[in-house]
Structure formats: C-alpha cells, structure tokens
XYZ file of C-alpha atoms in Angstrom:
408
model
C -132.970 95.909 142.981
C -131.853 98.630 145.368
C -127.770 99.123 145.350
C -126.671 99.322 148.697
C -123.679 98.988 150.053
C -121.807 95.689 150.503
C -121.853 93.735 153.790
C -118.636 93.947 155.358
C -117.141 92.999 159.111
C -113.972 93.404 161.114
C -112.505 92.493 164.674
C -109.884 91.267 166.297
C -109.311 88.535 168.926
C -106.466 86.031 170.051
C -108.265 83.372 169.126
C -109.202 83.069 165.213
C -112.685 81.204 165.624
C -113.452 83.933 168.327
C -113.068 86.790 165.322
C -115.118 84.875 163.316
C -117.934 85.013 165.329
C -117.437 88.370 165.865
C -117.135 89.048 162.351
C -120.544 86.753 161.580
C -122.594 88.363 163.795
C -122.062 91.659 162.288
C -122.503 90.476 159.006
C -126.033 88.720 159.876
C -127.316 91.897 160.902
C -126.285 93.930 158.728
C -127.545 90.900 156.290
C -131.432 91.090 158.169
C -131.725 94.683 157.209
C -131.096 93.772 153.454
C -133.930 91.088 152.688
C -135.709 91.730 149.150
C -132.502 92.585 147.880
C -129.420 90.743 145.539
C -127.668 87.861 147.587
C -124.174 88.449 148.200
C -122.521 85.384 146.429
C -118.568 86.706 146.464
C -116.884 86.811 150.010
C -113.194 88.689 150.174
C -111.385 87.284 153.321
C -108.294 89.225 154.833
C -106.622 87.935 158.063
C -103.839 88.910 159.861
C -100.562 86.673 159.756
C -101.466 85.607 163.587
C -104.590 83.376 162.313
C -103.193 82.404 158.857
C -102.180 78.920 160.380
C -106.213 78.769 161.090
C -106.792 79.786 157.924
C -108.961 76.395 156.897
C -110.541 76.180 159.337
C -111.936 80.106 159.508
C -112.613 79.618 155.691
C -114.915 76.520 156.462
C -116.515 78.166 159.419
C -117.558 81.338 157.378
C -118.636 78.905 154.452
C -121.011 77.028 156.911
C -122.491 80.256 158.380
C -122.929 81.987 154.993
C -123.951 79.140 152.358
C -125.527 81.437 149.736
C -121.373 82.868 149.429
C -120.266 80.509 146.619
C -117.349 82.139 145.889
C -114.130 83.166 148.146
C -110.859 85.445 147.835
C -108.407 86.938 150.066
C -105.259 86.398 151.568
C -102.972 87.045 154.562
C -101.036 90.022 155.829
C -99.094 91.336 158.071
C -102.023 93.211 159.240
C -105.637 93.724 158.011
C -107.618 97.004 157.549
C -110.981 98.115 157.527
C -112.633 101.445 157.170
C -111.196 103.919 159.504
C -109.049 101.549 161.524
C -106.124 98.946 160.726
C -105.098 95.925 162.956
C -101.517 95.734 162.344
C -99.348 93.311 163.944
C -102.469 92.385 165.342
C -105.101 88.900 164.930
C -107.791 90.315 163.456
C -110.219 88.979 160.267
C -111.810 91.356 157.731
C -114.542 90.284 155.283
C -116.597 92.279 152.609
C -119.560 90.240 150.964
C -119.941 91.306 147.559
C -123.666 90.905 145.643
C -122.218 91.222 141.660
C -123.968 89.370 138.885
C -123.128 85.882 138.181
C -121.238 87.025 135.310
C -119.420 90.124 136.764
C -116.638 87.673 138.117
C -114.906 84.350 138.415
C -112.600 83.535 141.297
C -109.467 81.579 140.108
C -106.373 80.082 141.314
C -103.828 77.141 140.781
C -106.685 74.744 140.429
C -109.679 76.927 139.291
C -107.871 78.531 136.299
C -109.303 81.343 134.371
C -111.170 79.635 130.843
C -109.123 80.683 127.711
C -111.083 83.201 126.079
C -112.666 84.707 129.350
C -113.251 88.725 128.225
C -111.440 89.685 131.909
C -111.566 93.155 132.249
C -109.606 94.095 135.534
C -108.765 91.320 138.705
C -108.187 91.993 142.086
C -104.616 89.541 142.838
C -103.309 87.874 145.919
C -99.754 86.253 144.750
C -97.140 84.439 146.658
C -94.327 86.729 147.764
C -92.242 83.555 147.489
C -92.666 82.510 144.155
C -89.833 83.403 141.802
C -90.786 84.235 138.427
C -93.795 86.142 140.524
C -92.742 89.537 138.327
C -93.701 87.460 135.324
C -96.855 85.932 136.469
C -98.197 89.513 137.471
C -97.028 90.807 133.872
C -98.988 87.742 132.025
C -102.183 88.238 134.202
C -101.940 91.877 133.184
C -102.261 90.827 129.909
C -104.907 88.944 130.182
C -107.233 92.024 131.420
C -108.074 95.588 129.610
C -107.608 97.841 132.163
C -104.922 96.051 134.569
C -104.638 94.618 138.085
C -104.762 95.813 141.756
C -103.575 93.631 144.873
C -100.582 92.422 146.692
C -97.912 90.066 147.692
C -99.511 87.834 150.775
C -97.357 88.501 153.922
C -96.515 87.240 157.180
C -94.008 87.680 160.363
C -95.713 85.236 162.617
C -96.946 82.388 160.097
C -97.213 80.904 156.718
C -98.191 83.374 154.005
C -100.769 82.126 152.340
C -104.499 83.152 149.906
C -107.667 81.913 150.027
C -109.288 80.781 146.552
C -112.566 79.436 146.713
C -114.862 78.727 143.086
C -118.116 78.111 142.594
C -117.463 76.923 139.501
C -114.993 74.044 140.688
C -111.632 72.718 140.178
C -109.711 71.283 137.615
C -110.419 67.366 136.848
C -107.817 65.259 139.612
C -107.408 68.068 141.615
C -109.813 66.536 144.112
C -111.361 68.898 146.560
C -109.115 71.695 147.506
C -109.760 73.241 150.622
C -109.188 76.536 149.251
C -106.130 77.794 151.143
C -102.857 78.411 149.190
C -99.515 79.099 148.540
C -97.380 80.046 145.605
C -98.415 81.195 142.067
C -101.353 84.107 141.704
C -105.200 83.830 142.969
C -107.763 86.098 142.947
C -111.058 87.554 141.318
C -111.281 88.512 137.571
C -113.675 90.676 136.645
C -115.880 91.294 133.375
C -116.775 94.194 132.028
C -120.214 93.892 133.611
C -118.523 94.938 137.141
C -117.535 98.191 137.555
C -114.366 98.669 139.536
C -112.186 101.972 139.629
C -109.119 101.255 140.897
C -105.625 103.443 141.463
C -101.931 103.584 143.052
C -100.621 105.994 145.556
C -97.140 105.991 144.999
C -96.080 107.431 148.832
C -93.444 109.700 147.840
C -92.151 113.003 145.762
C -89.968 113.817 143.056
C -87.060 115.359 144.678
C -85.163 116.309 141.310
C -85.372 116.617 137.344
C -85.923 113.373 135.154
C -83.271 111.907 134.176
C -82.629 109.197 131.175
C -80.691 105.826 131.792
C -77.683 105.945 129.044
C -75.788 103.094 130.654
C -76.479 100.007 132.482
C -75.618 96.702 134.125
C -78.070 94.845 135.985
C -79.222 96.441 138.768
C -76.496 99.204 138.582
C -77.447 102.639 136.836
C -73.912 103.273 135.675
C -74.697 106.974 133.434
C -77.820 109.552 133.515
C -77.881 111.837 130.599
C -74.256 110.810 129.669
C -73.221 111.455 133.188
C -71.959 109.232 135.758
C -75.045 108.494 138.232
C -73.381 108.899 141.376
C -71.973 112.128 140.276
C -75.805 113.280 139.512
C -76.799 111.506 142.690
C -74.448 113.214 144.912
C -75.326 116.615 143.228
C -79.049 116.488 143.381
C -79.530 115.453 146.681
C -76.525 117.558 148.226
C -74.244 114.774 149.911
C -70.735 116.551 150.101
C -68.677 113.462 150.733
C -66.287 111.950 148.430
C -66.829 108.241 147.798
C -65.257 105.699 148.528
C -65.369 107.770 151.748
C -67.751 106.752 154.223
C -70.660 108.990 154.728
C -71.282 111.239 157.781
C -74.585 110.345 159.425
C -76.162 113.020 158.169
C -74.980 111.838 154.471
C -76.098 108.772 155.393
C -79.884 109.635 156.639
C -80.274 111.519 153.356
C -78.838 108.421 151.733
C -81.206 106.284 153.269
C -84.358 108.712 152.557
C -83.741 109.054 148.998
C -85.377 106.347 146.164
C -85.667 106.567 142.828
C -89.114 106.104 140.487
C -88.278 104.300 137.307
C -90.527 104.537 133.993
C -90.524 102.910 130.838
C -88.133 104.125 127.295
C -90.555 107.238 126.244
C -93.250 107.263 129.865
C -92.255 110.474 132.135
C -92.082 109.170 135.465
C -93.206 112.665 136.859
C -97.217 114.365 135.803
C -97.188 118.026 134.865
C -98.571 118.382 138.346
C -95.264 117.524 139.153
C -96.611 114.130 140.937
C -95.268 110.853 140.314
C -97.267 109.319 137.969
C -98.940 105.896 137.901
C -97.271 103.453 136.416
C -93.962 104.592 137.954
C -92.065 101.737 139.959
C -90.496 103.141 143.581
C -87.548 101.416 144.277
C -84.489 101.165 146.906
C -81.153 102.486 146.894
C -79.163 99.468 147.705
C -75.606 100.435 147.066
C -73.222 102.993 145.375
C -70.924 101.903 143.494
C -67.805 104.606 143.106
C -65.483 102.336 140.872
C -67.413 102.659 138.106
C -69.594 105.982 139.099
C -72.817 104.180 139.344
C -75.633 103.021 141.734
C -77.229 100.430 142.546
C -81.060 99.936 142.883
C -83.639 97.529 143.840
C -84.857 97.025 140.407
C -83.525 95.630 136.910
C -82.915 98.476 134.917
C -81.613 99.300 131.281
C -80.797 101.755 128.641
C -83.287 104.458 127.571
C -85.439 104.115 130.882
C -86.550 107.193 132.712
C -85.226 108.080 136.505
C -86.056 110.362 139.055
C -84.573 110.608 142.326
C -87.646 110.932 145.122
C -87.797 111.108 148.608
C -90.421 109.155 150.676
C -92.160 110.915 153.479
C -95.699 111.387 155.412
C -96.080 114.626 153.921
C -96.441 113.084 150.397
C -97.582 110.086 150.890
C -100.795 111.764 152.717
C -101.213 113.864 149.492
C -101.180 111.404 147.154
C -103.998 109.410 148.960
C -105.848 112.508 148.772
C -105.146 112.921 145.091
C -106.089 109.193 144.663
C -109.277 109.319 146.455
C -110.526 112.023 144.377
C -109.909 110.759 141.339
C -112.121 107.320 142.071
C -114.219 109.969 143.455
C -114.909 111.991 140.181
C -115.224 108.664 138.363
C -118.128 107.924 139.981
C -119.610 111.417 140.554
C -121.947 110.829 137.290
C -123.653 108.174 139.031
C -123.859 109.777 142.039
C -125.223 112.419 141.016
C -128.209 110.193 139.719
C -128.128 108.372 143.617
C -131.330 105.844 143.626
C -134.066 107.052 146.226
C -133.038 105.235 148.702
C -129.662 107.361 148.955
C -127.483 104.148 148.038
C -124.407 105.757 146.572
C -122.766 104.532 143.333
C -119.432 103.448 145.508
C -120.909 100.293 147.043
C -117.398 98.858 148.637
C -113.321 99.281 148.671
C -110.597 97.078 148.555
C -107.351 98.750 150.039
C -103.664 96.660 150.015
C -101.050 98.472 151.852
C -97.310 98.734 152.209
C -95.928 96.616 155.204
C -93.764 99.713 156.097
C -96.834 102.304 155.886
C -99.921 102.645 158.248
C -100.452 104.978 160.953
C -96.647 104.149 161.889
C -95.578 106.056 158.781
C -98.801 108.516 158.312
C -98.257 110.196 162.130
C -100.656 108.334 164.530
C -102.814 105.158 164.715
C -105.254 104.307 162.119
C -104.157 107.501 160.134
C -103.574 106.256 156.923
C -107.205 104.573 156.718
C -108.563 107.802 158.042
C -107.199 109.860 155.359
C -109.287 107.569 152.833
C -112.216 107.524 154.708
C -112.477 111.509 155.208
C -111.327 111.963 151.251
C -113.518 108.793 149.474
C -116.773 108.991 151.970
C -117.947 106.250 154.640
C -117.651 103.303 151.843
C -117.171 99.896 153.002
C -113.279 98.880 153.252
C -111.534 95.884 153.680
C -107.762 95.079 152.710
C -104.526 93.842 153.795
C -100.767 95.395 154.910
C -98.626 93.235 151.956
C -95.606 92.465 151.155
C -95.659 94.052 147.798
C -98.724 96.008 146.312
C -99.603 94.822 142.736
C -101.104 97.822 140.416
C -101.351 97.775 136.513
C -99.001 95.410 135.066
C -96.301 95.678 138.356
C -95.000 95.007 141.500
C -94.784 97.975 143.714
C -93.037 98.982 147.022
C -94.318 101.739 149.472
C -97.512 102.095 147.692
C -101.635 101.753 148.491
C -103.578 100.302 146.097
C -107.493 101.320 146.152
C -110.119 99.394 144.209
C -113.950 100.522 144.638
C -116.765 99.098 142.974
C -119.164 100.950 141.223
C-alpha cells in the first residue's frame, strides 16, 4: 500500500449541516483520487462551540456519508483549526480521516472502555473541563500508556461542551446504543505500538529568572524559595519596587499580571540547558500575593521540594517554542523520510494540534499566525485540532500551551 497522506476537510458556515457538506465534498474528492489504497476507518471530528448543540446530528450525517469510518473521536472548542488557518469564535467543522491498521487503535469512552490488559502505547484525549477529579483521570490514563497523552479540555462560550466517542467495537452490555456525543469523564483514541505518533508541548513562554526550590508550602501558597520568603524573591526578580500591602502602580501591576511561574517535580529542572522550559513543566497563574506571611499564591497545588521558575508569557516565545517543537517531530521522522516511497508520500501522514483558548493569531500577531508558524516549520501535513480549555500533554493538565501529535 502507498502511504499518503490522510483525508482531511475544513469550513465554516452558520448553519452546521451546511459545513458538513462542505466538509464531505472535500473529503470525497480527495477520497476518488485514493482508490487502490487502505480505507480510512478512524474519523477525528472538531467543531466549533457554535454547532456543538448539533453535534448528533453532524456525527450521524458524516456516519451516513462515510460508512467504511467505523470509528469516531473529537470534541468541541472554542474554535477549530486546520492547516494554515483557525476558525475561532467562529462555526466551523474540521475532520481528518485516518487509514491505521485495525490494531493500531481503539476509540474509548464512558461506555466503550479500554479492555484491561490493552498494550496502549500513547492516546490522543478529549476530557470534560467540568469534571472534578479531571486532574486524576488524566494522571490514571497516563498510566495506562508508555509514552503519555496529548489533547485537551473540550470548551465552549456559546454551547454545551461536549466529545464525540464513536467504537466500532461497541458499548458496554445495558448501555444501549449511545449516540456517541458526550460529556464528563475522558474519551478519546488509544493507540498501540503498531501506530506511530510523535507528539510534543509548546509551553508559550520564557524563563524570566533562576530556578528556584519550594522550602515551604500551604496549598496553593508558595510561602519560602530557597529558605527565602517568595514574595521577597518575587519582588526582586522581576523588579516591582512597591512595598506590599501597598497597592501596585500600574506599571507594577502589568508586570504583575505578565509574570507566571513553571513548576516541576522534587529533582526535574523546570528549565533545559538551552535555557527553554522544558516539557513536562506545568505554566501556571499568579493569583494572589500574600504579604502577611511573605508568600504567593498560584494556580496550582504545590509542595515542599518542588522546582519554580518565574516566566513571562509573550509572542516572542511562544513563536519560538513552536519552532523548536516542530523540529523536533521533524527530526523524528527525518529517517523515514529520507527513505520517502516513490510516490513522494512523506513519512508525516497527518497532525493533530489542541490549542490554548487565550492563544491563536490574537496572541501570535495577526490572523491565522499561530497555525502558520507550524505549517512553514513542520511542512504542508494535514492538520486538524481544536482551541481548548486546557491542553493535556504527558501525564498533565496544561495552560497556555499547543499540543502537536503527527502520525508517522
């Protein structure tokens, strides 16, 4: 079998049936010039939060049009992207049809569970931003795989939130016949090791100080860094002459509001010796300072022997670590291209991207920026995705981050 790339389709119109067609008859097309070659049998689904009320009845209509697609997975965002371009705050559908072996994958969800057992080797996830032990359930699933996850929290501003989890290989016994939209808990596609899929987080932001160690804690409150008080350290680092419990100037304040911190694990530098923030870092929020006792508060659980760095979140970064993402799925798979088939299909054969809510072209300095910043780094590879409320990545939850996946 040639290895070409995988089918995928985008558009947007008001109407969701109306984007479906759209999105079909690209697909069949691009389908037609494909015959002697593998069936796609996986479909991913992304639709903006404008059609996810329609979101049954879009599944059923792509179902009908594409029978040999036995399997399904997506979910809703506040936007959906594609390569080059990204529909955000926008109705818009974007589907990628997948031709993996039969056992490369299973599609599960709350009713199609993964078998005990099942050698899983990565998953792409789709979770409920509204579930509440949702941390814990990303954590398990983790463990479940060899080489992690890659996804994000489902996420709407002008309807329900909600995934799409279709199996070929059914549901659970009294489960009946789910219709294959959902809400709450985790969905998505595990994959076995016979898929090949290269995936990696761009964290959006810089190191904008030395690493410190957490030496004291309470909750969400880093109270000492290296012995110190935080706020003291926090104050000094990032220049902010202003004496708490005195208000802040609003220049203070800006620099308040620009500055996060990247938390790592007792003995895991949260920096590379590029000087980078390194993967499994989580970016979190200042949310409050807290001069009685010297500490700070921040949008994460945190505890003794932890490593902190204070970063700051800007275009300028955010653009380079794509870049420096990109080529790192890019030099994973330059073996294989290197050994191309005649036909010129290229080892990457499709993308999944899952965006920040607060990123895009917004954030990267014009429209469709951020998607052409992958496209001109990774090559013209089929992309589909979603702008989340939370991007999933290893064993975490992530803020302000881009997750790419590519299959090989």
């Amino acid at each position: 079998m040639h290895r070409l790339p995988f089918p995928y389709a985008h558009a947007t119109h008001p109407d969701a049936l109306g984007a479906v067609r759209l999105v079909l008859a690209q697909l069949h097309g691009q389908l037609a010039q494909r015959r002697g070659t593998a069936t796609p049998t996986l479909g991913l689904l992304y639709l903006s939060d404008f059609h996810a009320e329609a979101a049954q009845a879009v599944l059923e209509t792509l179902a009908a049009a594409l029978p040999e697609v036995t399997d399904w997975a997506g979910a809703s965002g506040v936007g959906v992207l594609a390569t080059g371009v990204e529909y955000l705050d926008q109705p818009a559908l974007a589907v990628m049809l997948c031709d993996l072996p039969a056992d490369a994958y299973r599609v599960f969800s709350g009713v199609a569970p993964l078998p005990p057992g099942l050698a899983v080797q990565s998953a792409l996830v789709h979770a409920d931003p509204g579930t509440p032990d949702v941390a814990e359930l990303i954590a398990e699933m983790a463990a479940r795989t060899t080489s992690g996850l890659a996804g994000g929290l489902a996420a709407s501003r002008h309807g329900p939130a909600v995934q799409l989890a279709v199996s070929g290989h059914g549901n659970l016994r009294g489960q009946g016949a789910a219709g294959g939209v959902f809400s709450g808990g985790l969905s998505g596609v595990a994959f076995m090791p016979a898929a090949r899929v290269v995936s990696r987080v761009s964290q959006g932001a810089r190191p904008a100080g030395p690493v410190h160690t957490i030496t004291a804690a309470d909750g969400a409150v880093a109270l000492t860094l290296d012995g110190r008080p935080a706020l003291e350290v926090l104050l000094q680092e990032r220049q902010l002459a202003f004496d708490p419990p005195q208000r802040p100037d609003a220049g203070a304040l800006a620099r308040l509001r620009a500055t996060f911190v990247a938390l790592a694990d007792a003995g895991a530098s949260p920096v590379r010796p590029s000087g980078d923030l390194a993967e499994a870092v989580r970016v979190r929020h200042l949310i409050g300072l807290d001069p009685a006792r010297g500490g700070v508060a921040l949008g994460d659980w945190v505890q003794p022997g932890q490593q902190l760095v204070f970063c700051v979140r800007d275009a300028a970064a955010a653009r380079a670590d794509l870049v420096r993402v990109c080529s790192d799925i890019r030099a994973a798979f330059e073996p294989e291209e290197a050994d191309a088939h005649p036909d010129g299909a290229q080892a990457m054969r499709g993308a999944v991207y899952v965006s920040c809510a607060s990123r895009g072209g917004g954030f990267f300095g014009g429209p469709d920026a951020e998607l052409q910043t992958i496209r001109r780094a990774l090559g013209d590879v089929p992309l589909v995705g979603f702008f989340a409320a939370g991007e999933i990545a290893g064993a975490a939850l992530h803020g302000y981050s881009g997750v790419l996946s590519v299959f090989g």
